[in-house]
Each structure stands twice: as C-alpha cells, then as structure tokens.
Protein backbone atom coordinates (compact mmCIF):
# COMPACT_ATOMS: atom_id res chain seq x y z
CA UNK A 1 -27.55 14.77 -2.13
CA UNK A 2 -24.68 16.12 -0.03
CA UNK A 3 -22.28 13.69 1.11
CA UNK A 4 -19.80 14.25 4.13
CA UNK A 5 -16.99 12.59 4.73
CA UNK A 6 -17.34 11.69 8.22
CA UNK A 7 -20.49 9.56 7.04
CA UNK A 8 -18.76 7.39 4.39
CA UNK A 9 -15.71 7.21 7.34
CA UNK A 10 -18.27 6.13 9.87
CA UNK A 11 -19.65 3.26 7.09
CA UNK A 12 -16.44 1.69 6.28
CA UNK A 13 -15.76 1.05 9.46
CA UNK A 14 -19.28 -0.15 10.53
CA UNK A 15 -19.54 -2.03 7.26
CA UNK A 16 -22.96 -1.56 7.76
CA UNK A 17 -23.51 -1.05 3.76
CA UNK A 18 -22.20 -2.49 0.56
CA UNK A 19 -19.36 -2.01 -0.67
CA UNK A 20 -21.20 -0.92 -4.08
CA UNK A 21 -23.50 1.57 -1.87
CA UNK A 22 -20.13 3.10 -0.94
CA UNK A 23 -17.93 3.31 -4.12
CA UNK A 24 -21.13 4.94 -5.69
CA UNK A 25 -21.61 7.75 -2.64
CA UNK A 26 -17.41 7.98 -2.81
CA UNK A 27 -17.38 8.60 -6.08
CA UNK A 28 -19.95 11.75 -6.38
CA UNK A 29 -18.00 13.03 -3.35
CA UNK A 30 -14.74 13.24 -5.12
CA UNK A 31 -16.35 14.38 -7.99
CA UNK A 32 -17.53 17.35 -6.06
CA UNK A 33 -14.70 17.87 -3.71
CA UNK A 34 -11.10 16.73 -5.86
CA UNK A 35 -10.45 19.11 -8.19
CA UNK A 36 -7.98 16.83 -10.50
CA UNK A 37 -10.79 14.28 -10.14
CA UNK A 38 -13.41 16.55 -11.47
CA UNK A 39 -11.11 18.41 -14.22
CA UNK A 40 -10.53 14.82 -15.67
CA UNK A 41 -14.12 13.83 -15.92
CA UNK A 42 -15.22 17.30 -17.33
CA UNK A 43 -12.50 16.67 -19.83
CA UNK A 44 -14.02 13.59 -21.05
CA UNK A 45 -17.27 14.79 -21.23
CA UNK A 46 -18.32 12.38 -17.93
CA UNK A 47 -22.10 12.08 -16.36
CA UNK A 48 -22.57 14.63 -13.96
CA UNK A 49 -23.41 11.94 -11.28
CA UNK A 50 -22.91 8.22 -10.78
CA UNK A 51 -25.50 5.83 -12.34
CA UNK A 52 -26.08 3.29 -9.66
CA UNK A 53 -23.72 0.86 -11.24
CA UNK A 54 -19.88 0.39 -10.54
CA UNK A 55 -19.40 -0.94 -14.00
CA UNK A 56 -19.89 2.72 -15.10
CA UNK A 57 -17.94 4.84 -13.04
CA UNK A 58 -14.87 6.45 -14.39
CA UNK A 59 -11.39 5.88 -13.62
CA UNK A 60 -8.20 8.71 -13.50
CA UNK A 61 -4.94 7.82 -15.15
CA UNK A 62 -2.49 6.68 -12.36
CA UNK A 63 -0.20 8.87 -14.45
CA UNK A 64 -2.00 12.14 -13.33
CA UNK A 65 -0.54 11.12 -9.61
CA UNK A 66 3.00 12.08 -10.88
CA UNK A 67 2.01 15.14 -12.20
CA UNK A 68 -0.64 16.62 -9.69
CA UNK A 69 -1.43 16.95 -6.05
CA UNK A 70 -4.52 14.52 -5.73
CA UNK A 71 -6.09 15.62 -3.21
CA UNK A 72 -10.26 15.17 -1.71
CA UNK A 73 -10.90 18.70 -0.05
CA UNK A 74 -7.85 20.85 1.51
CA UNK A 75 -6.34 19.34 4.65
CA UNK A 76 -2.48 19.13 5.34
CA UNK A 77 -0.18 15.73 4.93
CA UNK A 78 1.15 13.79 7.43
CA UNK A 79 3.36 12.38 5.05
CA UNK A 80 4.24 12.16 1.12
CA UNK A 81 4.67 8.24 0.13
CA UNK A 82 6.58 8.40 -3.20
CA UNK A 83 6.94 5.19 -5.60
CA UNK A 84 9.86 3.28 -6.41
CA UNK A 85 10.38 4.81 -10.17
CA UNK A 86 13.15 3.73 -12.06
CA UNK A 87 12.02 6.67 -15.04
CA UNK A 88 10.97 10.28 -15.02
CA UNK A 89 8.97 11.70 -12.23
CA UNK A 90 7.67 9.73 -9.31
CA UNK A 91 4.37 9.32 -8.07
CA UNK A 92 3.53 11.01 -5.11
CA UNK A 93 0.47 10.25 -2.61
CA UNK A 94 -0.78 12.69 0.04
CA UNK A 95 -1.50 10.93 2.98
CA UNK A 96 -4.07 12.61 5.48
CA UNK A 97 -3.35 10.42 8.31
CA UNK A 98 -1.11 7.75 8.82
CA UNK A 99 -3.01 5.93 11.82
CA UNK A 100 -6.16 5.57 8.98
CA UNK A 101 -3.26 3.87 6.65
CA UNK A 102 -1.63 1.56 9.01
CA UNK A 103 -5.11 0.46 10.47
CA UNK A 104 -6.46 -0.24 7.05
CA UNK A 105 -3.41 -2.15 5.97
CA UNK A 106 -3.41 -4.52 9.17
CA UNK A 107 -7.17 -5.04 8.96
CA UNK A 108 -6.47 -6.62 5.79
CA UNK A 109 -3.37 -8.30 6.51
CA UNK A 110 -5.28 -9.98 9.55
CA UNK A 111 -8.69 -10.32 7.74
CA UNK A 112 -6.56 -12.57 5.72
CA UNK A 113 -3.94 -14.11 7.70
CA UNK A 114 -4.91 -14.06 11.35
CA UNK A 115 -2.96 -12.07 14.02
CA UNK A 116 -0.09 -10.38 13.02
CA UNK A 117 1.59 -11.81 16.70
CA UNK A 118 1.19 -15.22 15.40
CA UNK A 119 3.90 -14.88 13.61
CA UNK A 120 7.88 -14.11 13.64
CA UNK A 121 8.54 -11.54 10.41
CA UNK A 122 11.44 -10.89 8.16
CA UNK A 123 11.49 -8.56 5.26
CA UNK A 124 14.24 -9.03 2.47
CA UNK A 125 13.27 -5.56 0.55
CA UNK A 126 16.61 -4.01 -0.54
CA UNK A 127 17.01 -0.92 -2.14
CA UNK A 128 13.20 -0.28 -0.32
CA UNK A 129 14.25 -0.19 2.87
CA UNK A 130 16.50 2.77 2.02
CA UNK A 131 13.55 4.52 1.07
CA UNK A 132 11.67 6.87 3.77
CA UNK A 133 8.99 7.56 1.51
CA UNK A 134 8.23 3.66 0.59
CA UNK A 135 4.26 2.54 1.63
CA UNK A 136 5.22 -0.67 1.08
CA UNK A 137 8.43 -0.17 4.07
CA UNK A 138 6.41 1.95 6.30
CA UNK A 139 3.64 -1.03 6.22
CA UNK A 140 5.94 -3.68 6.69
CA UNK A 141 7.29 -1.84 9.71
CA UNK A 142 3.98 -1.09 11.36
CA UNK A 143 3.22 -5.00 11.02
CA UNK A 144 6.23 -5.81 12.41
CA UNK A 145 6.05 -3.20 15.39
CA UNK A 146 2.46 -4.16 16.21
CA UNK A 147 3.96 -7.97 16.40
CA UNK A 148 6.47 -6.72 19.11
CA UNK A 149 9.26 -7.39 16.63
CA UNK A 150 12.32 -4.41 16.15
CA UNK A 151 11.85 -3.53 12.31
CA UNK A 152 15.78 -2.58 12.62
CA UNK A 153 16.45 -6.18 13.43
CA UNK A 154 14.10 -7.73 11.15
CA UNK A 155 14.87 -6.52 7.98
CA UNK A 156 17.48 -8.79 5.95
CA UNK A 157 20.63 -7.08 4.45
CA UNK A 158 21.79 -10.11 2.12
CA UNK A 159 21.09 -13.67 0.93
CA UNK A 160 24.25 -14.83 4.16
CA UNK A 161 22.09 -12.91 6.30
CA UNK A 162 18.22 -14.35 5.26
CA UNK A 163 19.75 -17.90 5.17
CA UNK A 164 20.96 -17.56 8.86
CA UNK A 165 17.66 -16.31 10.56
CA UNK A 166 15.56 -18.37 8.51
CA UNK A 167 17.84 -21.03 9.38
CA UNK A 168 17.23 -19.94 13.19
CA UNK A 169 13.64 -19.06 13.04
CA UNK A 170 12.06 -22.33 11.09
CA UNK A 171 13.57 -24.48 14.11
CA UNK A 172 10.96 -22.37 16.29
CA UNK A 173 7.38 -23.54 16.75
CA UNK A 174 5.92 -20.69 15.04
CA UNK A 175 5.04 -19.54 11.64
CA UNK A 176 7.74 -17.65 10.04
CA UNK A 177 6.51 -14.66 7.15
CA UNK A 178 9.28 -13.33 4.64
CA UNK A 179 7.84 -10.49 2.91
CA UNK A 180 10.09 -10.18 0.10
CA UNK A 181 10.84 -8.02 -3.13
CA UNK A 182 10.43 -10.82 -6.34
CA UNK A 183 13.96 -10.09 -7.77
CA UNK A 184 15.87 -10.66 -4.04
CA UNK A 185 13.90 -13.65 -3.36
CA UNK A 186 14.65 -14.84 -6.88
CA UNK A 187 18.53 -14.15 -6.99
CA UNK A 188 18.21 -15.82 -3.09
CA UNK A 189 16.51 -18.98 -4.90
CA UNK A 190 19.59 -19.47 -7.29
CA UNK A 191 21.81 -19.62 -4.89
CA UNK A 192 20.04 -21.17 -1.45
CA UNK A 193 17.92 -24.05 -0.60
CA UNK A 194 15.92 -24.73 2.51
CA UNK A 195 14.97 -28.88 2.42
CA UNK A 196 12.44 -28.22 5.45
CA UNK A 197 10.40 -25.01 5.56
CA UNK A 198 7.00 -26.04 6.14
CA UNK A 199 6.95 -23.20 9.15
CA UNK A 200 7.41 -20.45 6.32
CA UNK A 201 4.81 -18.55 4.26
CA UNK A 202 6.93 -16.58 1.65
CA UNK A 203 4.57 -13.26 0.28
CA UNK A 204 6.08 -11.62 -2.81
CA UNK A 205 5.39 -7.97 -3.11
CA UNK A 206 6.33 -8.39 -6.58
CA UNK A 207 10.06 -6.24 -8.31
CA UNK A 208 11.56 -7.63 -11.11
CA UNK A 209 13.18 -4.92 -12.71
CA UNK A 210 16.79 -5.84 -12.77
CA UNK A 211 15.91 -9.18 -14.24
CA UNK A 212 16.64 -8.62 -18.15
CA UNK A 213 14.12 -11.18 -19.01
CA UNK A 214 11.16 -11.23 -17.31
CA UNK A 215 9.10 -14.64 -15.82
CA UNK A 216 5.78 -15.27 -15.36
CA UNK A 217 3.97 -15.33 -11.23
CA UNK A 218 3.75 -18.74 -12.00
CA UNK A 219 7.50 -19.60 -12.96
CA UNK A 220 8.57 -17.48 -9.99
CA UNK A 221 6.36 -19.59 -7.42
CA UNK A 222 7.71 -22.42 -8.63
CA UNK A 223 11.58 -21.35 -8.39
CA UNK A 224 10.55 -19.89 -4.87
CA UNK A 225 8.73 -23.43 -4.02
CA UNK A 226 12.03 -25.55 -4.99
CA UNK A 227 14.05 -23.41 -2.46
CA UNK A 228 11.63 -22.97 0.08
CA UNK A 229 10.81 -26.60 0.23
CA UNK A 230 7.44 -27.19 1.81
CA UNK A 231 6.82 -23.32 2.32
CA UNK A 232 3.56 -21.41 1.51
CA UNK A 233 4.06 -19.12 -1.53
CA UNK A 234 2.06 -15.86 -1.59
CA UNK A 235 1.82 -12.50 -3.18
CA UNK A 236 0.74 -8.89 -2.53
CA UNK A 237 -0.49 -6.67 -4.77
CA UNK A 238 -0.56 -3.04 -3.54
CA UNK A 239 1.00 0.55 -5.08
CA UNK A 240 1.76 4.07 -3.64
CA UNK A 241 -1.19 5.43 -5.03
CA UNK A 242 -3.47 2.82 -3.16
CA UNK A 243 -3.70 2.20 0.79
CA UNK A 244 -5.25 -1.20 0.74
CA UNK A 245 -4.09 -4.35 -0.74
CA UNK A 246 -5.10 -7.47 -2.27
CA UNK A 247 -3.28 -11.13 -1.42
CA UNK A 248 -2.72 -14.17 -3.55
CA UNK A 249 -2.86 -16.98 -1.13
CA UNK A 250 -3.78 -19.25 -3.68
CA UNK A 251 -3.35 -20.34 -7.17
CA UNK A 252 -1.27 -16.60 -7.96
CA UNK A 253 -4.87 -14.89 -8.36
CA UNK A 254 -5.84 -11.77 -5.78
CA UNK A 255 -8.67 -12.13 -3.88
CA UNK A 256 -11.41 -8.85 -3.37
CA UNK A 257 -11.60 -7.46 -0.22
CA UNK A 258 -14.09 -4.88 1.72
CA UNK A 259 -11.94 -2.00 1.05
CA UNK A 260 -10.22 -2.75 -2.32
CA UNK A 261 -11.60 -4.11 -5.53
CA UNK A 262 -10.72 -4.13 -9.18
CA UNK A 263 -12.31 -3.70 -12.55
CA UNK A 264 -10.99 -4.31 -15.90
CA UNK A 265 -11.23 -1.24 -18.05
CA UNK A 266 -11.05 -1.36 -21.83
CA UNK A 267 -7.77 0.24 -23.21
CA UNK A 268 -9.34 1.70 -25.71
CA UNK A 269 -12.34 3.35 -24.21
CA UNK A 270 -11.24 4.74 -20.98
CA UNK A 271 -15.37 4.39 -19.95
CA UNK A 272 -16.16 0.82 -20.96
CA UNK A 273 -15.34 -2.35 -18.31
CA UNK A 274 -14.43 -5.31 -19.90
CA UNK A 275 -16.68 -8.79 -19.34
CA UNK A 276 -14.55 -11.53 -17.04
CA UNK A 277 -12.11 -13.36 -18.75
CA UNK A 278 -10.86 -10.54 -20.96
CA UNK A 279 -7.93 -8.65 -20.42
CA UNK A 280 -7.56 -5.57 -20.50
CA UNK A 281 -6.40 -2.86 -17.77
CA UNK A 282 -7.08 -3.35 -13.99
CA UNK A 283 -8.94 -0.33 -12.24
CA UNK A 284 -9.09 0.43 -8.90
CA UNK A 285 -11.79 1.13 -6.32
CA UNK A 286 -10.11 1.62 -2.72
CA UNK A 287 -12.44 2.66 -0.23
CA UNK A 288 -9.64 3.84 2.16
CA UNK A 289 -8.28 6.50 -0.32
CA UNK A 290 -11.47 8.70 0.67
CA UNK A 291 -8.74 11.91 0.87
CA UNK A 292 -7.33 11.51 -2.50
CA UNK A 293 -8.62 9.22 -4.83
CA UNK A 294 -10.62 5.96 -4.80
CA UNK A 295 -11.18 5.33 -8.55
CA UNK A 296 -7.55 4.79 -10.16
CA UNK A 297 -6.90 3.10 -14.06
CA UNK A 298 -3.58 1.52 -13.16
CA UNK A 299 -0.61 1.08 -15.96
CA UNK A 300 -0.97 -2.99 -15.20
CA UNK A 301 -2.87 -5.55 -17.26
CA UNK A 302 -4.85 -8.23 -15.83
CA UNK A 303 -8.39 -9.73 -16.26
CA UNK A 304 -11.21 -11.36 -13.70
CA UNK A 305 -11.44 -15.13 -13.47
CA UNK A 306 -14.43 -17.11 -13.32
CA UNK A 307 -14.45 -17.09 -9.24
CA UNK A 308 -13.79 -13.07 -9.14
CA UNK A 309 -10.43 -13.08 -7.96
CA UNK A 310 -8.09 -10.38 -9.97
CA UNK A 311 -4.79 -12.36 -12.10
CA UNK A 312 -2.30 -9.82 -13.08
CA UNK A 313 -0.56 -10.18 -16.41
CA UNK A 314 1.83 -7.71 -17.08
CA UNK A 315 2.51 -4.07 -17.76
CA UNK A 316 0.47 -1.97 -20.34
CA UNK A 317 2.93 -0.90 -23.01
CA UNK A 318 5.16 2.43 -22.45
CA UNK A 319 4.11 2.65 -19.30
CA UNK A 320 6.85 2.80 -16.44
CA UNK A 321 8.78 -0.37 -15.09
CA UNK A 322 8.02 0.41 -11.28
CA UNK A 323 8.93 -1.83 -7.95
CA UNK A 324 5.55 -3.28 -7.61
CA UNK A 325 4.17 -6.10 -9.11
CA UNK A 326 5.83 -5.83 -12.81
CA UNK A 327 5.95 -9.20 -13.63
CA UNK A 328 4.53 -11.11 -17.37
C-alpha cells in the first residue's frame, strides 16, 4: 500500500479515523520515506511492516535526534528548534512548517483549556526566553500573540517583576495563566506569597536543573499551592523533538490527546511495551511530527495509570539533565 502524505495530513485534521488507524499508516510511511527511521529498524532486525497493533511498533532513540538530521522525505526547514541541553550536543528538530506547529499546539492548548482570549498570560521562563531556537518560547509566544497580548510585555524578567503584574492582573475579572519554568516558579515560591489567587491557573513546563536536590511533581504542587493560594496548579509535558503536548490538569498525571500519546517501552527490550502500572520508559506517538518522526523512545521514565493518563517519574539513568520536565 502506498501512503501519501497529503492523505494522513487531510485525516488528522478531519479526524475522520482513529488515532490507531493513523499511527499504524504513519508509521510504514516513515519507514519507507526517513532514512534514519528505516536504518534504525533494519539495524534491529524490525518487521518489514506494521502489525496492526500499536503495542508493536518500534520506537527511535531520542538520542539519534542529536546526532542526525531526522527528516520524512526531502523538503527545506522553516526553522531548526534546538533543546535546552546543559551537556554535549543538542537536539535539533527540523521543522517543515511553522503554521502546522503553532496550529497543532493551540488546538491542544484550547481542546483543553478553552480560548486562548479568555485569558490574560504571563510567562516566567528565564534563561528560555533568551533562546531563539526554544519550541517551548516560540509556543508560548504564538499563544500569547493569538490572545492579542505583546509577548515582549508579557514575559517576566524576575520574582519583583511577576509579583507586581500578578499583583495587577488577579484584581481583574479574568483568568490569569503563568506558564512557568519549575525551578523559577520554585525559587519565586520561597520567597513570595499570594493569600488570594483563585483567578490564576499556574502550568509548569517542568526545569529543575539548578536545584541540587531534586523534588517530586507532587512536592512542587504543593510548594506552588502554598504561594499561589487558591490557584489552579498544572503541568505541561512537551520536548523539542515533539510538536504536540500533553497537560496535567489534574492529580500531576498527563492526559492522551488526538495527536499525542504515550507507551511505556521496556528498557531492556527496546521492542516490548510494558503492561499499565509498570514503569519503565515513556514512548512517543505524535501524529503532528508526520515530517520527521512520530515514534520517539524518550530518555524519561514514567508508567500508565489505571485511567490511561501518562505519570512521569524521572530521568532514565545517564541520560542528559535537559529543561523539560526532569523532575523525580
């Protein structure tokens, strides 16, 4: 069967299949058309095709994205998002078209929180915002832009500076969002409290490499609850290498979406998925990278819960401390 990538395009968008139906057509068409993709599996001696089942497709190293150009078929960048590294080489994701990433990213946002006008945004995401290659700052920005706010006046530069316009902004009747980096909004929490910010939902994008001792999600929810008295505590979970992203809203567990789910592969047995309720490593299936990759084996360790939302648990051992999410 030849696949096109138009058709898969035109069914994500219609949604007029399953998500299964999709990851299993995606992944014989970047089997046939990446050549990383299709070195990797020949390497380990892979099926030829997909079996029908998403418990036995294959996932790359997110490791190979530091080292090679991942790209589906040949086409030209618009840009080059790069992660946040702190060792060795960074990873580095082709993107096709930016329009395809920011309306992927605000489909989800809004699939999950309603209307990105409903609310006034700040961002405390130093050392990020620095960044021109950061997905995580570009996203932030197009959120904020399609709100009608001025990213340049809605990013926070320090805790004097959050503390003012949150001071001004929860005194308005409308929801406040703080997307924030965990370590900022943790070093904020030691130092500020806000007795009345029932207004405020605060989503953590997770970052907590300068802390010497890591915390748990949970213990950092809690710290963020006793400053932000009253306010909603949330998290994103998202990475360079991915253009969707999950949310927390709840309980510190991710919710699936229609573009991005996860599996939990065996770290062992790079082809064996764990049962629910084991831990192990959290793979990837994003529908949205159709131009690189859609089938990623991430460096994080996690495991399914009963009700099929994703909890993350830490970092896999040796792998690299990066901004996103590193938290056990």
């Amino acid at each position: 069967m030849n696949i096109e990538r138009q058709d898969i395009i035109n069914s994500i968008k219609s949604k007029d299949r399953s998500f299964e139906g999709l990851a299993l057509d995606l992944f014989d068409y970047q089997r046939n058309y990446n050549q990383v993709f299709r070195s990797f599996l020949d390497l380990i001696d892979s099926p030829a095709r997909s079996t029908g089942r998403l418990e036995d497709l294959v996932f790359m190293p997110i490791t190979l994205f530091k080292s090679n150009t991942i790209k589906t078929g040949e086409w030209n960048e618009e840009k080059v998002f790069k992660s946040s590294g702190t060792m060795g080489t960074r990873s580095r994701h082709y993107i096709r078209s930016l329009g395809w990433y920011e309306r992927n990213a605000l489909q989800i946002f809004e699939n999950t929180y309603g209307l990105v006008g409903n609310y006034s945004m700040l961002a405390y995401l130093p050392n990020y915002y620095q960044n021109p290659d950061s997905s995580l700052i570009h996203m932030v920005c197009d959120f904020m832009e399609a709100a009608g706010q001025n990213p340049h006046k809605s990013f926070i530069k320090n805790h004097s500076h959050l503390s003012d316009r949150l001071s001004i902004y929860l005194k308005e009747n409308k929801r406040v969002l703080l997307f924030g980096v965990s370590f900022a909004l943790l070093d904020y929490a030691i130092h500020h409290k806000h007795v009345d910010a029932r207004n405020l939902t605060v989503i953590e994008t997770g970052g907590m490499k300068r802390f010497a001792a890591e915390i748990t999600r949970a213990e950092l929810h809690r710290r963020l609850s006793d400053c932000f008295v009253g306010a909603q505590i949330h998290s994103e979970y998202g990475m360079t290498e991915c253009l969707s992203q999950l949310y927390s809203t709840e309980g510190g567990s991710f919710k699936m979406n229609d573009r991005m789910r996860a599996l939990i592969g065996d770290p062992s047995d790079p082809r064996a998925i764990l049962d629910d309720g084991n831990i192990g490593q959290v793979q990837i299936i994003d529908l949205a990278n159709i131009d690189t990759l859609s089938f990623i084996r991430t460096d994080d360790l996690g495991k399914i819960n009963t009700d099929g939302t994703l909890e993350i648990l830490g970092r896999a051992n040796a792998s690299d401390l990066r901004g996103c999410n590193y938290l056990i």
